[in-house]
């Protein structure tokens, strides 16, 4: 250990004392509440700014070394908006990465969920070609399925959203060939044995029924290939049209088909919460 090592005996550390950190805290509004419910967890902001692992950043907070808008923060559940709030570690301001993007796309039918289709069909490259980020899609929608698709350059969030451990639910509207038997909902909830194992839905609703066709809503957390279509084939109600309307906490709502939009800060916060970030 050399004489310039901050751990050496007698070395004068640049880390501020507890009194200095307390004085920093007093510089902000007395008793100010810096928590932003729709923001990002403070430890994630610190980690993305290069301050260490998530666990190491949690320790910085617990040690009273992190201030937000001049207020020392020790609560690990604190959320902040790094775009509008000043975050400091040991009185030094940090700059959070702002390059993370989270997008919702209303995919039309007859488009491949790929950035490059070798068969020359429409793909996602036509939607994102003008964006500077390297984006990738979260999960897939098959060629004929429409609706909500998430895109991001945040690999951590994308991996968690598709990992079976987190059981992220997806909701679909399906127009199926009718009539739909009374026991179909119960059968789908109990589980259907498919060629790759048992599959089931979390919920089933019959929304409308006319001679020869029916409109149903199903929610499930399985990410297996063409799972909704295969389930309805198995119960004798082939899908004629399929639209994903919700992915985890994100809803398609009134977003126009073929349009791409940035998720709102509160939607991003809900995504983080859904996958434990």
mmCIF file of C-alpha atoms in Angstrom:
data_model
loop_
_atom_site.group_PDB
_atom_site.id
_atom_site.type_symbol
_atom_site.label_atom_id
_atom_site.label_comp_id
_atom_site.label_asym_id
_atom_site.label_seq_id
_atom_site.Cartn_x
_atom_site.Cartn_y
_atom_site.Cartn_z
ATOM 1 C CA UNK A 1 0.000 0.000 0.000
ATOM 2 C CA UNK A 2 1.619 3.288 -1.070
ATOM 3 C CA UNK A 3 1.473 6.675 0.637
ATOM 4 C CA UNK A 4 -1.012 7.965 -1.923
ATOM 5 C CA UNK A 5 -3.507 5.193 -1.308
ATOM 6 C CA UNK A 6 -6.677 6.593 0.258
ATOM 7 C CA UNK A 7 -6.730 3.601 2.586
ATOM 8 C CA UNK A 8 -3.240 4.365 3.977
ATOM 9 C CA UNK A 9 -2.962 5.518 7.631
ATOM 10 C CA UNK A 10 -2.957 9.275 7.920
ATOM 11 C CA UNK A 11 -4.141 9.823 4.360
ATOM 12 C CA UNK A 12 -6.575 12.738 4.114
ATOM 13 C CA UNK A 13 -9.631 11.449 2.269
ATOM 14 C CA UNK A 14 -11.518 13.654 -0.173
ATOM 15 C CA UNK A 15 -14.744 12.076 1.014
ATOM 16 C CA UNK A 16 -16.725 14.702 2.974
ATOM 17 C CA UNK A 17 -17.321 14.250 6.660
ATOM 18 C CA UNK A 18 -20.737 13.493 8.133
ATOM 19 C CA UNK A 19 -20.955 17.169 9.197
ATOM 20 C CA UNK A 20 -20.222 18.353 5.631
ATOM 21 C CA UNK A 21 -22.868 16.027 4.236
ATOM 22 C CA UNK A 22 -25.367 17.306 6.790
ATOM 23 C CA UNK A 23 -24.549 20.891 5.795
ATOM 24 C CA UNK A 24 -25.137 19.966 2.161
ATOM 25 C CA UNK A 25 -28.512 18.568 3.095
ATOM 26 C CA UNK A 26 -29.461 21.815 4.835
ATOM 27 C CA UNK A 27 -28.818 23.751 1.644
ATOM 28 C CA UNK A 28 -32.026 22.375 0.164
ATOM 29 C CA UNK A 29 -35.591 23.226 1.227
ATOM 30 C CA UNK A 30 -36.125 22.166 4.826
ATOM 31 C CA UNK A 31 -37.877 18.805 4.940
ATOM 32 C CA UNK A 32 -38.298 18.731 1.161
ATOM 33 C CA UNK A 33 -39.715 15.504 -0.242
ATOM 34 C CA UNK A 34 -37.526 14.586 -3.212
ATOM 35 C CA UNK A 35 -39.366 11.328 -3.977
ATOM 36 C CA UNK A 36 -40.915 11.337 -7.457
ATOM 37 C CA UNK A 37 -43.500 8.513 -7.671
ATOM 38 C CA UNK A 38 -43.239 8.261 -11.466
ATOM 39 C CA UNK A 39 -39.442 8.427 -11.475
ATOM 40 C CA UNK A 40 -36.593 5.894 -11.573
ATOM 41 C CA UNK A 41 -35.163 4.160 -8.520
ATOM 42 C CA UNK A 42 -32.232 6.183 -7.217
ATOM 43 C CA UNK A 43 -29.871 3.195 -7.130
ATOM 44 C CA UNK A 44 -30.554 2.540 -10.824
ATOM 45 C CA UNK A 45 -29.720 6.171 -11.654
ATOM 46 C CA UNK A 46 -26.425 5.847 -9.761
ATOM 47 C CA UNK A 47 -25.562 2.525 -11.393
ATOM 48 C CA UNK A 48 -26.224 3.880 -14.892
ATOM 49 C CA UNK A 49 -23.962 6.824 -14.082
ATOM 50 C CA UNK A 50 -21.104 4.384 -13.496
ATOM 51 C CA UNK A 51 -21.016 4.498 -9.687
ATOM 52 C CA UNK A 52 -20.828 0.701 -9.404
ATOM 53 C CA UNK A 53 -23.173 -2.247 -9.194
ATOM 54 C CA UNK A 54 -26.773 -1.835 -8.058
ATOM 55 C CA UNK A 55 -25.835 -3.311 -4.678
ATOM 56 C CA UNK A 56 -22.860 -0.941 -4.302
ATOM 57 C CA UNK A 57 -25.098 2.017 -5.127
ATOM 58 C CA UNK A 58 -27.622 0.898 -2.529
ATOM 59 C CA UNK A 59 -24.795 0.982 0.013
ATOM 60 C CA UNK A 60 -23.900 4.551 -1.028
ATOM 61 C CA UNK A 61 -27.486 5.550 -0.283
ATOM 62 C CA UNK A 62 -27.604 3.681 3.033
ATOM 63 C CA UNK A 63 -24.338 5.377 4.077
ATOM 64 C CA UNK A 64 -25.885 8.821 3.618
ATOM 65 C CA UNK A 65 -23.537 9.754 0.781
ATOM 66 C CA UNK A 66 -26.241 10.584 -1.781
ATOM 67 C CA UNK A 67 -28.194 13.845 -1.964
ATOM 68 C CA UNK A 68 -31.094 14.756 -4.249
ATOM 69 C CA UNK A 69 -31.845 18.449 -4.676
ATOM 70 C CA UNK A 70 -29.666 19.092 -1.625
ATOM 71 C CA UNK A 71 -31.415 16.563 0.605
ATOM 72 C CA UNK A 72 -29.539 13.514 1.919
ATOM 73 C CA UNK A 73 -31.479 10.400 0.894
ATOM 74 C CA UNK A 74 -31.147 7.106 2.757
ATOM 75 C CA UNK A 75 -34.397 5.429 1.711
ATOM 76 C CA UNK A 76 -33.735 2.725 -0.935
ATOM 77 C CA UNK A 77 -37.246 3.006 -2.342
ATOM 78 C CA UNK A 78 -36.730 6.622 -3.400
ATOM 79 C CA UNK A 79 -37.500 7.397 -7.045
ATOM 80 C CA UNK A 80 -36.194 10.470 -8.852
ATOM 81 C CA UNK A 81 -36.358 12.119 -12.244
ATOM 82 C CA UNK A 82 -32.684 12.471 -13.286
ATOM 83 C CA UNK A 83 -33.662 14.915 -16.035
ATOM 84 C CA UNK A 84 -35.002 17.524 -13.614
ATOM 85 C CA UNK A 85 -33.464 16.687 -10.221
ATOM 86 C CA UNK A 86 -29.875 17.234 -9.106
ATOM 87 C CA UNK A 87 -28.225 14.062 -7.811
ATOM 88 C CA UNK A 88 -24.940 14.251 -5.885
ATOM 89 C CA UNK A 89 -22.605 11.694 -4.366
ATOM 90 C CA UNK A 90 -20.223 13.037 -1.704
ATOM 91 C CA UNK A 91 -21.317 16.561 -2.769
ATOM 92 C CA UNK A 92 -20.204 15.906 -6.365
ATOM 93 C CA UNK A 93 -22.967 16.029 -9.019
ATOM 94 C CA UNK A 94 -23.383 12.940 -11.156
ATOM 95 C CA UNK A 95 -24.668 12.721 -14.698
ATOM 96 C CA UNK A 96 -27.065 9.890 -15.381
ATOM 97 C CA UNK A 97 -27.076 8.210 -18.747
ATOM 98 C CA UNK A 98 -29.893 9.651 -20.813
ATOM 99 C CA UNK A 99 -29.490 7.339 -23.797
ATOM 100 C CA UNK A 100 -31.967 4.724 -22.602
ATOM 101 C CA UNK A 101 -35.129 4.652 -24.692
ATOM 102 C CA UNK A 102 -38.379 2.764 -24.193
ATOM 103 C CA UNK A 103 -40.837 2.697 -27.077
ATOM 104 C CA UNK A 104 -44.285 1.321 -27.862
ATOM 105 C CA UNK A 105 -45.158 0.315 -31.425
ATOM 106 C CA UNK A 106 -48.566 -0.659 -32.777
ATOM 107 C CA UNK A 107 -47.537 -3.385 -35.198
ATOM 108 C CA UNK A 108 -49.735 -3.962 -38.244
ATOM 109 C CA UNK A 109 -50.447 -7.415 -39.617
ATOM 110 C CA UNK A 110 -48.119 -8.882 -42.256
ATOM 111 C CA UNK A 111 -44.977 -7.405 -40.725
ATOM 112 C CA UNK A 112 -42.080 -9.496 -39.426
ATOM 113 C CA UNK A 113 -40.850 -8.916 -35.881
ATOM 114 C CA UNK A 114 -37.256 -8.618 -37.036
ATOM 115 C CA UNK A 115 -34.823 -5.866 -37.976
ATOM 116 C CA UNK A 116 -33.889 -7.658 -41.217
ATOM 117 C CA UNK A 117 -36.043 -10.204 -43.019
ATOM 118 C CA UNK A 118 -34.163 -12.418 -45.519
ATOM 119 C CA UNK A 119 -37.394 -12.946 -47.466
ATOM 120 C CA UNK A 120 -37.803 -9.222 -48.086
ATOM 121 C CA UNK A 121 -41.048 -8.821 -46.164
ATOM 122 C CA UNK A 122 -41.884 -5.687 -44.184
ATOM 123 C CA UNK A 123 -39.931 -5.614 -40.942
ATOM 124 C CA UNK A 124 -39.151 -3.300 -38.025
ATOM 125 C CA UNK A 125 -36.228 -1.646 -39.794
ATOM 126 C CA UNK A 126 -38.665 0.613 -41.658
ATOM 127 C CA UNK A 127 -39.943 1.902 -38.309
ATOM 128 C CA UNK A 128 -36.612 2.579 -36.571
ATOM 129 C CA UNK A 129 -34.254 3.345 -39.476
ATOM 130 C CA UNK A 130 -34.120 7.052 -38.597
ATOM 131 C CA UNK A 131 -33.349 6.506 -34.913
ATOM 132 C CA UNK A 132 -29.716 6.744 -33.725
ATOM 133 C CA UNK A 133 -30.027 4.041 -31.047
ATOM 134 C CA UNK A 134 -29.426 0.344 -31.565
ATOM 135 C CA UNK A 135 -32.891 -0.931 -30.687
ATOM 136 C CA UNK A 136 -34.220 -4.419 -30.218
ATOM 137 C CA UNK A 137 -37.730 -5.720 -29.730
ATOM 138 C CA UNK A 138 -39.058 -7.215 -26.498
ATOM 139 C CA UNK A 139 -40.537 -10.583 -27.375
ATOM 140 C CA UNK A 140 -42.305 -11.180 -30.660
ATOM 141 C CA UNK A 141 -45.589 -10.952 -32.500
ATOM 142 C CA UNK A 142 -46.068 -13.373 -35.365
ATOM 143 C CA UNK A 143 -46.445 -12.234 -38.970
ATOM 144 C CA UNK A 144 -50.245 -11.949 -38.908
ATOM 145 C CA UNK A 145 -50.658 -10.701 -35.337
ATOM 146 C CA UNK A 146 -51.184 -6.984 -34.671
ATOM 147 C CA UNK A 147 -50.793 -4.726 -31.681
ATOM 148 C CA UNK A 148 -48.436 -3.695 -28.946
ATOM 149 C CA UNK A 149 -44.724 -4.365 -29.303
ATOM 150 C CA UNK A 150 -42.101 -2.821 -27.022
ATOM 151 C CA UNK A 151 -38.671 -1.728 -28.260
ATOM 152 C CA UNK A 152 -35.702 -0.555 -26.209
ATOM 153 C CA UNK A 153 -31.923 -0.367 -25.981
ATOM 154 C CA UNK A 154 -32.024 -1.388 -22.294
ATOM 155 C CA UNK A 155 -30.968 -5.025 -22.355
ATOM 156 C CA UNK A 156 -31.559 -5.553 -18.642
ATOM 157 C CA UNK A 157 -35.203 -4.489 -18.836
ATOM 158 C CA UNK A 158 -35.800 -6.390 -22.088
ATOM 159 C CA UNK A 159 -34.387 -9.629 -20.693
ATOM 160 C CA UNK A 160 -36.457 -9.411 -17.541
ATOM 161 C CA UNK A 161 -39.664 -8.625 -19.428
ATOM 162 C CA UNK A 162 -39.291 -11.850 -21.416
ATOM 163 C CA UNK A 163 -37.873 -14.093 -18.668
ATOM 164 C CA UNK A 164 -40.404 -16.645 -17.330
ATOM 165 C CA UNK A 165 -39.348 -15.835 -13.750
ATOM 166 C CA UNK A 166 -41.170 -12.482 -13.829
ATOM 167 C CA UNK A 167 -44.402 -13.854 -15.342
ATOM 168 C CA UNK A 168 -45.182 -10.671 -17.274
ATOM 169 C CA UNK A 169 -48.755 -10.879 -18.508
ATOM 170 C CA UNK A 170 -49.856 -10.087 -22.054
ATOM 171 C CA UNK A 171 -53.466 -9.391 -23.048
ATOM 172 C CA UNK A 172 -54.956 -10.136 -26.475
ATOM 173 C CA UNK A 173 -58.206 -9.486 -28.297
ATOM 174 C CA UNK A 174 -58.987 -12.409 -30.562
ATOM 175 C CA UNK A 175 -61.656 -12.720 -33.197
ATOM 176 C CA UNK A 176 -62.276 -16.452 -33.425
ATOM 177 C CA UNK A 177 -64.459 -18.763 -35.437
ATOM 178 C CA UNK A 178 -67.629 -19.456 -33.464
ATOM 179 C CA UNK A 179 -69.640 -20.526 -31.727
ATOM 180 C CA UNK A 180 -67.610 -20.655 -28.503
ATOM 181 C CA UNK A 181 -68.723 -23.453 -26.209
ATOM 182 C CA UNK A 182 -69.629 -22.590 -22.618
ATOM 183 C CA UNK A 183 -66.753 -24.570 -21.166
ATOM 184 C CA UNK A 184 -64.002 -23.079 -23.351
ATOM 185 C CA UNK A 185 -62.986 -20.477 -20.758
ATOM 186 C CA UNK A 186 -62.710 -23.089 -18.022
ATOM 187 C CA UNK A 187 -60.722 -25.438 -20.279
ATOM 188 C CA UNK A 188 -58.283 -22.696 -21.228
ATOM 189 C CA UNK A 189 -57.783 -21.663 -17.606
ATOM 190 C CA UNK A 190 -57.260 -25.266 -16.487
ATOM 191 C CA UNK A 191 -54.754 -25.895 -19.255
ATOM 192 C CA UNK A 192 -54.560 -27.517 -22.677
ATOM 193 C CA UNK A 193 -51.946 -30.129 -23.541
ATOM 194 C CA UNK A 194 -50.104 -28.939 -26.656
ATOM 195 C CA UNK A 195 -47.240 -30.587 -28.535
ATOM 196 C CA UNK A 196 -44.702 -28.692 -26.400
ATOM 197 C CA UNK A 197 -46.447 -29.184 -23.065
ATOM 198 C CA UNK A 198 -49.332 -27.876 -20.988
ATOM 199 C CA UNK A 199 -50.421 -24.291 -21.644
ATOM 200 C CA UNK A 200 -53.094 -22.191 -19.969
ATOM 201 C CA UNK A 201 -54.467 -18.656 -19.889
ATOM 202 C CA UNK A 202 -54.682 -16.504 -16.766
ATOM 203 C CA UNK A 203 -58.078 -15.073 -17.703
ATOM 204 C CA UNK A 204 -60.721 -15.435 -20.415
ATOM 205 C CA UNK A 205 -63.650 -13.189 -21.352
ATOM 206 C CA UNK A 206 -66.246 -13.638 -24.075
ATOM 207 C CA UNK A 207 -66.911 -10.059 -25.231
ATOM 208 C CA UNK A 208 -69.243 -10.575 -28.185
ATOM 209 C CA UNK A 209 -70.749 -13.381 -30.218
ATOM 210 C CA UNK A 210 -72.523 -13.413 -33.568
ATOM 211 C CA UNK A 211 -73.365 -16.332 -35.858
ATOM 212 C CA UNK A 212 -70.078 -17.864 -36.976
ATOM 213 C CA UNK A 213 -67.689 -15.587 -35.063
ATOM 214 C CA UNK A 214 -66.875 -14.370 -31.560
ATOM 215 C CA UNK A 215 -64.688 -11.747 -29.894
ATOM 216 C CA UNK A 216 -62.761 -12.849 -26.822
ATOM 217 C CA UNK A 217 -60.102 -11.397 -24.535
ATOM 218 C CA UNK A 218 -57.387 -13.552 -23.011
ATOM 219 C CA UNK A 219 -54.501 -12.774 -20.682
ATOM 220 C CA UNK A 220 -51.538 -15.098 -20.227
ATOM 221 C CA UNK A 221 -47.903 -14.890 -19.216
ATOM 222 C CA UNK A 222 -46.512 -17.601 -21.472
ATOM 223 C CA UNK A 223 -44.189 -16.389 -24.209
ATOM 224 C CA UNK A 224 -44.246 -19.560 -26.277
ATOM 225 C CA UNK A 225 -44.459 -19.284 -30.060
ATOM 226 C CA UNK A 226 -47.985 -18.659 -31.450
ATOM 227 C CA UNK A 227 -49.399 -19.762 -28.113
ATOM 228 C CA UNK A 228 -52.770 -17.956 -28.402
ATOM 229 C CA UNK A 229 -53.449 -19.285 -31.878
ATOM 230 C CA UNK A 230 -52.478 -22.818 -30.885
ATOM 231 C CA UNK A 231 -54.686 -22.767 -27.796
ATOM 232 C CA UNK A 232 -57.754 -21.711 -29.754
ATOM 233 C CA UNK A 233 -57.018 -24.240 -32.491
ATOM 234 C CA UNK A 234 -56.971 -26.889 -29.759
ATOM 235 C CA UNK A 235 -60.450 -25.966 -28.478
ATOM 236 C CA UNK A 236 -61.959 -25.769 -31.981
ATOM 237 C CA UNK A 237 -62.106 -21.972 -32.359
ATOM 238 C CA UNK A 238 -59.393 -20.959 -34.852
ATOM 239 C CA UNK A 239 -58.210 -17.343 -34.614
ATOM 240 C CA UNK A 240 -59.236 -15.104 -37.515
ATOM 241 C CA UNK A 241 -57.650 -11.902 -36.171
ATOM 242 C CA UNK A 242 -55.377 -11.312 -33.165
ATOM 243 C CA UNK A 243 -54.347 -8.037 -31.509
ATOM 244 C CA UNK A 244 -52.124 -7.639 -28.451
ATOM 245 C CA UNK A 245 -53.548 -4.802 -26.374
ATOM 246 C CA UNK A 246 -51.346 -4.918 -23.282
ATOM 247 C CA UNK A 247 -47.802 -5.948 -22.366
ATOM 248 C CA UNK A 248 -47.241 -5.952 -18.611
ATOM 249 C CA UNK A 249 -48.342 -2.528 -17.343
ATOM 250 C CA UNK A 250 -48.199 -0.899 -20.817
ATOM 251 C CA UNK A 251 -51.443 -0.531 -22.778
ATOM 252 C CA UNK A 252 -51.999 0.011 -26.490
ATOM 253 C CA UNK A 253 -55.011 2.258 -25.799
ATOM 254 C CA UNK A 254 -55.740 4.609 -28.716
ATOM 255 C CA UNK A 255 -52.306 4.430 -30.349
ATOM 256 C CA UNK A 256 -52.695 4.343 -34.113
ATOM 257 C CA UNK A 257 -51.548 1.316 -36.062
ATOM 258 C CA UNK A 258 -48.039 1.650 -37.480
ATOM 259 C CA UNK A 259 -47.127 4.425 -35.035
ATOM 260 C CA UNK A 260 -44.151 4.470 -32.668
ATOM 261 C CA UNK A 261 -44.150 6.476 -29.446
ATOM 262 C CA UNK A 262 -41.907 7.056 -26.425
ATOM 263 C CA UNK A 263 -43.218 5.648 -23.183
ATOM 264 C CA UNK A 264 -44.106 8.255 -20.578
ATOM 265 C CA UNK A 265 -41.918 8.453 -17.429
ATOM 266 C CA UNK A 266 -44.698 6.888 -15.340
ATOM 267 C CA UNK A 267 -44.957 3.987 -17.805
ATOM 268 C CA UNK A 268 -41.189 3.422 -17.654
ATOM 269 C CA UNK A 269 -41.365 3.442 -13.858
ATOM 270 C CA UNK A 270 -44.120 0.804 -13.982
ATOM 271 C CA UNK A 271 -41.980 -1.352 -16.266
ATOM 272 C CA UNK A 272 -39.079 -1.146 -13.810
ATOM 273 C CA UNK A 273 -41.391 -2.040 -10.943
ATOM 274 C CA UNK A 274 -42.822 -5.027 -12.859
ATOM 275 C CA UNK A 275 -39.361 -6.549 -13.286
ATOM 276 C CA UNK A 276 -37.998 -5.608 -9.863
ATOM 277 C CA UNK A 277 -35.738 -2.702 -10.836
#
